[in-house]
PDB file of C-alpha atoms in Angstrom:
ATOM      1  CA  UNK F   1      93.058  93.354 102.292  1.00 38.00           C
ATOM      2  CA  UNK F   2      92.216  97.034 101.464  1.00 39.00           C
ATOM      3  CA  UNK F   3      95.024  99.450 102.179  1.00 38.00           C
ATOM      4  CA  UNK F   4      93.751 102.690 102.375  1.00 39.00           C
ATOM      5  CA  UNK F   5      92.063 103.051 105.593  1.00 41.00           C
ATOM      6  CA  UNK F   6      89.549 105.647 104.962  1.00 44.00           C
ATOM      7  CA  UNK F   7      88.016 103.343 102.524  1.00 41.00           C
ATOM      8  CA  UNK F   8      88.237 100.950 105.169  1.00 41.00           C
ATOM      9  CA  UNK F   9      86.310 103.342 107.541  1.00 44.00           C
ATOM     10  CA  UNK F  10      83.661 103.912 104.450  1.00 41.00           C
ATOM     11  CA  UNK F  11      82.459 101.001 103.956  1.00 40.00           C
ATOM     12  CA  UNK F  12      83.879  98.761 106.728  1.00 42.00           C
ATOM     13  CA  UNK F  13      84.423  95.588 105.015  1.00 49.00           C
ATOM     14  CA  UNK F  14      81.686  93.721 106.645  1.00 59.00           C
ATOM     15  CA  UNK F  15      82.841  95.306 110.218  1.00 67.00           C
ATOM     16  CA  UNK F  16      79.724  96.449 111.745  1.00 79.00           C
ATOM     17  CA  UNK F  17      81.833  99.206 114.557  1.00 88.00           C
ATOM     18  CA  UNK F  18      84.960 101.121 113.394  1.00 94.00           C
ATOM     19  CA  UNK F  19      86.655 103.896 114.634  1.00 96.00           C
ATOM     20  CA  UNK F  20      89.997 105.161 114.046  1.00 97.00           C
ATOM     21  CA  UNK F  21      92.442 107.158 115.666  1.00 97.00           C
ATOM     22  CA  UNK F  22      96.435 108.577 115.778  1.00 97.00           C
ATOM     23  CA  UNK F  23      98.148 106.580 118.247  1.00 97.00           C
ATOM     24  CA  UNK F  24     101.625 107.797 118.112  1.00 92.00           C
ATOM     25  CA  UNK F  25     101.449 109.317 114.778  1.00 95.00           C
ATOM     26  CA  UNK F  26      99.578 106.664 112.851  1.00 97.00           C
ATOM     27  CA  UNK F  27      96.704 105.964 111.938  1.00 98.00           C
ATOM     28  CA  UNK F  28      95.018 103.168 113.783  1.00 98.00           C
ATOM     29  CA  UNK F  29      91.608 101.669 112.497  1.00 97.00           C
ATOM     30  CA  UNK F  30      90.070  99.209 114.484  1.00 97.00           C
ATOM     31  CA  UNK F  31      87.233  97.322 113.740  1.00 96.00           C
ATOM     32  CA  UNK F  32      84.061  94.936 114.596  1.00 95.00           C
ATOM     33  CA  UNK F  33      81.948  92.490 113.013  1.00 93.00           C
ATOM     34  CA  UNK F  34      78.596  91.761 114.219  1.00 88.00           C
ATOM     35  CA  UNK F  35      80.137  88.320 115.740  1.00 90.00           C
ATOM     36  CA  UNK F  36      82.831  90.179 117.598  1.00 90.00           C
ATOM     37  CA  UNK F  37      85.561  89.239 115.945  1.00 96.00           C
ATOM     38  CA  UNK F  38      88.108  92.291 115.981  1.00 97.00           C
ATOM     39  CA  UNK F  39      90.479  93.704 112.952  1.00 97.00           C
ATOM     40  CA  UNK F  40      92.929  95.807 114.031  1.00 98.00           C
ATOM     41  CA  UNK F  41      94.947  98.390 111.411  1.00 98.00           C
ATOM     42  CA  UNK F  42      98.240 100.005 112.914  1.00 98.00           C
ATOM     43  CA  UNK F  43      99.302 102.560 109.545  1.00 97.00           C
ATOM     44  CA  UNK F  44      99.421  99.772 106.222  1.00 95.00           C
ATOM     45  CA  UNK F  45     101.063  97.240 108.860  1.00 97.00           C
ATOM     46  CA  UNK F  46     101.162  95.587 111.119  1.00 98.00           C
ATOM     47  CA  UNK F  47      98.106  94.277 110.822  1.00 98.00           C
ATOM     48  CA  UNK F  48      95.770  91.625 113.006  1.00 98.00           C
ATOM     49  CA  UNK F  49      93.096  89.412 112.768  1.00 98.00           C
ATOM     50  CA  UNK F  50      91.315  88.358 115.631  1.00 98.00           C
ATOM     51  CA  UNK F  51      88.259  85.602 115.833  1.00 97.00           C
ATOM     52  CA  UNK F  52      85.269  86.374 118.223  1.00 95.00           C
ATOM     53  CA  UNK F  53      87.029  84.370 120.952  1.00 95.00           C
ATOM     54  CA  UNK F  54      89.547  86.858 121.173  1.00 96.00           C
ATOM     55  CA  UNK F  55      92.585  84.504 119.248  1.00 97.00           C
ATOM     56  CA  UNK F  56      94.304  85.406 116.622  1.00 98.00           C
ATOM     57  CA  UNK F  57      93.617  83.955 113.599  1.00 98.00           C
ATOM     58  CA  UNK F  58      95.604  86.223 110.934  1.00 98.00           C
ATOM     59  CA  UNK F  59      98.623  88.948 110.657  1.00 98.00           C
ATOM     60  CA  UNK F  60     100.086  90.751 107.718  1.00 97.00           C
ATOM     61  CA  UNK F  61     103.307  91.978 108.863  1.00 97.00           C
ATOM     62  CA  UNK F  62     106.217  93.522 106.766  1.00 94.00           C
ATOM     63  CA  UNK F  63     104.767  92.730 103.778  1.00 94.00           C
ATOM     64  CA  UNK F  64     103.983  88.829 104.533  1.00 95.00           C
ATOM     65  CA  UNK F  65     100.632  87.077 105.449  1.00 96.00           C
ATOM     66  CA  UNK F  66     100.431  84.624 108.648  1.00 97.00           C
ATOM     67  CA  UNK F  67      97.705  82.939 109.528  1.00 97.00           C
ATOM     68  CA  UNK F  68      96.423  80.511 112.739  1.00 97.00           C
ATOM     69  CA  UNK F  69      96.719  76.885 111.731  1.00 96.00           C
ATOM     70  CA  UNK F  70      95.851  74.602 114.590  1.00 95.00           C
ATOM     71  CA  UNK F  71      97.086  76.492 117.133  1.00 95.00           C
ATOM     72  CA  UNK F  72     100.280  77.815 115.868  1.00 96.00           C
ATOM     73  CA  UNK F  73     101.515  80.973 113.441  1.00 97.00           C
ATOM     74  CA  UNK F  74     102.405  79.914 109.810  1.00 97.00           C
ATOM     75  CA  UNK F  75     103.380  81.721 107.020  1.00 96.00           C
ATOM     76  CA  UNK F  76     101.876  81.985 104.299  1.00 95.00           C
ATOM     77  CA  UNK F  77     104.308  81.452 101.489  1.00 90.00           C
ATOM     78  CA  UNK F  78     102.739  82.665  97.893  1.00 85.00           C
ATOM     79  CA  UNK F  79     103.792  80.035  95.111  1.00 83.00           C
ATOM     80  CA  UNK F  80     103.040  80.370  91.410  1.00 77.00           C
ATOM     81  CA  UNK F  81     100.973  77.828  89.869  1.00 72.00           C
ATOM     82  CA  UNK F  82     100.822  77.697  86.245  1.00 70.00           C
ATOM     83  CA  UNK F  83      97.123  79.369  86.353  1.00 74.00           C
ATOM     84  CA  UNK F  84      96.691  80.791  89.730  1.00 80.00           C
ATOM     85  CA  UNK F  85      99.018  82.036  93.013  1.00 79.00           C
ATOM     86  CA  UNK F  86      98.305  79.638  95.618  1.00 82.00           C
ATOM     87  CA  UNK F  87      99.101  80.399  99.424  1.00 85.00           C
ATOM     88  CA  UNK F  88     101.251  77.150 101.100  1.00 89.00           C
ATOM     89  CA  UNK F  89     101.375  77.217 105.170  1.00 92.00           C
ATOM     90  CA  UNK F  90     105.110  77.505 106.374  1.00 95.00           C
ATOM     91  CA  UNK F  91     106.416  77.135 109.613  1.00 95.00           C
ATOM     92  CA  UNK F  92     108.142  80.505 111.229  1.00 97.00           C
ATOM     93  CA  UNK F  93     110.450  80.074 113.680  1.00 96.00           C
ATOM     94  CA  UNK F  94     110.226  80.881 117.611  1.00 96.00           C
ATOM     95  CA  UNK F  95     112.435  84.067 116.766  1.00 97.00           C
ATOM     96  CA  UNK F  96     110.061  85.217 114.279  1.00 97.00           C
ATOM     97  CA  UNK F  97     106.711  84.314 116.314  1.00 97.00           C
ATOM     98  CA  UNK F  98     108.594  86.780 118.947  1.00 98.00           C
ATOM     99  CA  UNK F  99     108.997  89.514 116.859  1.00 97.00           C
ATOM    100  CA  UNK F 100     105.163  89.626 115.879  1.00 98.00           C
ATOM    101  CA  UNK F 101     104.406  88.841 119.526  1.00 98.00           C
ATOM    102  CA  UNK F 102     106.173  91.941 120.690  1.00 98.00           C
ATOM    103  CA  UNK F 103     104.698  94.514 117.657  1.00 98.00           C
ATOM    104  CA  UNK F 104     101.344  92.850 119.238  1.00 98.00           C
ATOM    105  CA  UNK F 105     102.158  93.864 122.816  1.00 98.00           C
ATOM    106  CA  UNK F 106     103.525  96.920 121.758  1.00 98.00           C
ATOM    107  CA  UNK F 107     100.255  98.567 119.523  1.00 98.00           C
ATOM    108  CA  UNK F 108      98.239  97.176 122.367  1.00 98.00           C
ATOM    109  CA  UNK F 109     100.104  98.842 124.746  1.00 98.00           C
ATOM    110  CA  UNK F 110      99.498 101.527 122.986  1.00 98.00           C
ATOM    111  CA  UNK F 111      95.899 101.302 122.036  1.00 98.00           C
ATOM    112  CA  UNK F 112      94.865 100.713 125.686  1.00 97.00           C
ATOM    113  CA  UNK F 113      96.655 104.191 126.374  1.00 97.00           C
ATOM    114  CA  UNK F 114      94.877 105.966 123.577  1.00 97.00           C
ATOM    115  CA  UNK F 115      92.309 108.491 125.494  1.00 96.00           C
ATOM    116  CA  UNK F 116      88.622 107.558 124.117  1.00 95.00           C
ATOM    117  CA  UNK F 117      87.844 111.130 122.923  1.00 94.00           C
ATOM    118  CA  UNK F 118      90.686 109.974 120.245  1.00 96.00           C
ATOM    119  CA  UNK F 119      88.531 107.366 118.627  1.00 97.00           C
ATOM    120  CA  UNK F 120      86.109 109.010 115.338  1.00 96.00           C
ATOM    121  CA  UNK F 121      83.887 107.066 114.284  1.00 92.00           C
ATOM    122  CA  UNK F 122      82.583 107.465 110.268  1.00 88.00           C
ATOM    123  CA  UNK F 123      79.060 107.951 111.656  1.00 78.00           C
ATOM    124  CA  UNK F 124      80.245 110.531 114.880  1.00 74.00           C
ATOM    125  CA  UNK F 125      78.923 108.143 117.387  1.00 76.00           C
ATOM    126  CA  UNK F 126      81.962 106.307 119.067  1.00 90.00           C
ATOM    127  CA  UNK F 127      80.258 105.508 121.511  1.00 92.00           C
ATOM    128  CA  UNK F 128      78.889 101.725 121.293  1.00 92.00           C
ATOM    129  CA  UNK F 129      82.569 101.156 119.605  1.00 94.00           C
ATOM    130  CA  UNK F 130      84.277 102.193 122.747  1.00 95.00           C
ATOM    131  CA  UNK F 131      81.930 100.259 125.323  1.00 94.00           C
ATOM    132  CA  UNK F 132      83.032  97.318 122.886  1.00 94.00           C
ATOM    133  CA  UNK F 133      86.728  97.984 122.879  1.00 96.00           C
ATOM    134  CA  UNK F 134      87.150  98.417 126.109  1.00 96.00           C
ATOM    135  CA  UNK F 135      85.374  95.336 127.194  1.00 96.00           C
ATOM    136  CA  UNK F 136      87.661  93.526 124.360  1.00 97.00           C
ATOM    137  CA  UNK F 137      91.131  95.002 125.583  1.00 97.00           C
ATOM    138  CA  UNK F 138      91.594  93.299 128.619  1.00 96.00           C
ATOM    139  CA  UNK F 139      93.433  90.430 128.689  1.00 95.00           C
ATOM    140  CA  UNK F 140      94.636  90.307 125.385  1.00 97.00           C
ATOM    141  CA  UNK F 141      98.638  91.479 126.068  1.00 97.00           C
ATOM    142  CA  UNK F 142      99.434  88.186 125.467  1.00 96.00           C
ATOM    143  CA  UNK F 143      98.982  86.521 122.142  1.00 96.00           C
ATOM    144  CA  UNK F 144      96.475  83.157 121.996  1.00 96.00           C
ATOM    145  CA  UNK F 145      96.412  81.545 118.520  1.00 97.00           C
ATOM    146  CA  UNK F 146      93.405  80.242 117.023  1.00 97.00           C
ATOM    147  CA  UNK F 147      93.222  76.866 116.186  1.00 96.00           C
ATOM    148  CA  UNK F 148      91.868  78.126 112.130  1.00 95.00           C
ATOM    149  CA  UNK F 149      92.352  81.153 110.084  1.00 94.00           C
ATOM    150  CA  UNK F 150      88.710  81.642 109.235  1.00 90.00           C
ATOM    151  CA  UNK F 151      86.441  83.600 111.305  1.00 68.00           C
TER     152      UNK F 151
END
């Protein structure tokens, strides 16, 4: 995951529509990919993942990775192997699936009341991204999981 945004905006990291925008004083990039699954940047973090059905399938969130696993949030704890990291699914608890739950409903809260002429788009034409976000937002308050982490 790439944290400076306006490479992120540069060369989109296989996201075929991008914008970005300052919603409340940071910088929110939100992104595409040509099957409609949707990436959404709020400053370094939070940030989430969503597959083309709309579900969340990943977060990174102060400084941790989560990711769908049938159905449900886990963590993704890093563990040192003797010749690589390796990534181990946790559980998180209800309290903690809360927390992200309301930073979710809060950015899009905030996103939806983000006035279009906001969103720039690396090659001026916002347009086709907006038609696409706004047909995206609704709906998506609440938090579905995906059943897998991969796209």
């Amino acid at each position: 995951m790439s944290n400076d945004h306006e490479d992120l905006l540069r060369d989109g990291h296989q996201m075929s529509l991008r914008c970005a925008a300052m919603v409340g004083g940071t910088r929110v990039v939100i992104g595409f990919r040509s099957g409609g699954q949707a990436s959404i940047y709020c400053g370094e973090e939070p940030v989430f993942q969503f597959n083309g059905s709309g579900e969340l399938r990943r977060v990174y969130d102060q400084g941790q990775r989560y990711a769908a696993d049938a159905g449900r949030l886990v963590h993704l704890q890093r563990i040192a192997k003797v010749s690589r990291l390796q990534l181990v699914p946790q559980p998180i608890s209800g309290e903690r699936f809360e927390e992200i739950a309301a930073s979710w409903r809060d950015w899009y809260a905030r996103i939806c009341q983000t006035d279009d002429s906001r969103w720039l788009s690396p090659d001026g034409d916002a347009a086709l991204f907006l038609q696409r976000l706004n047909a995206w937002l609704p709906g998506k308050a609440d938090l579905v999981i995906a059943s897998t982490a991969n796209a």
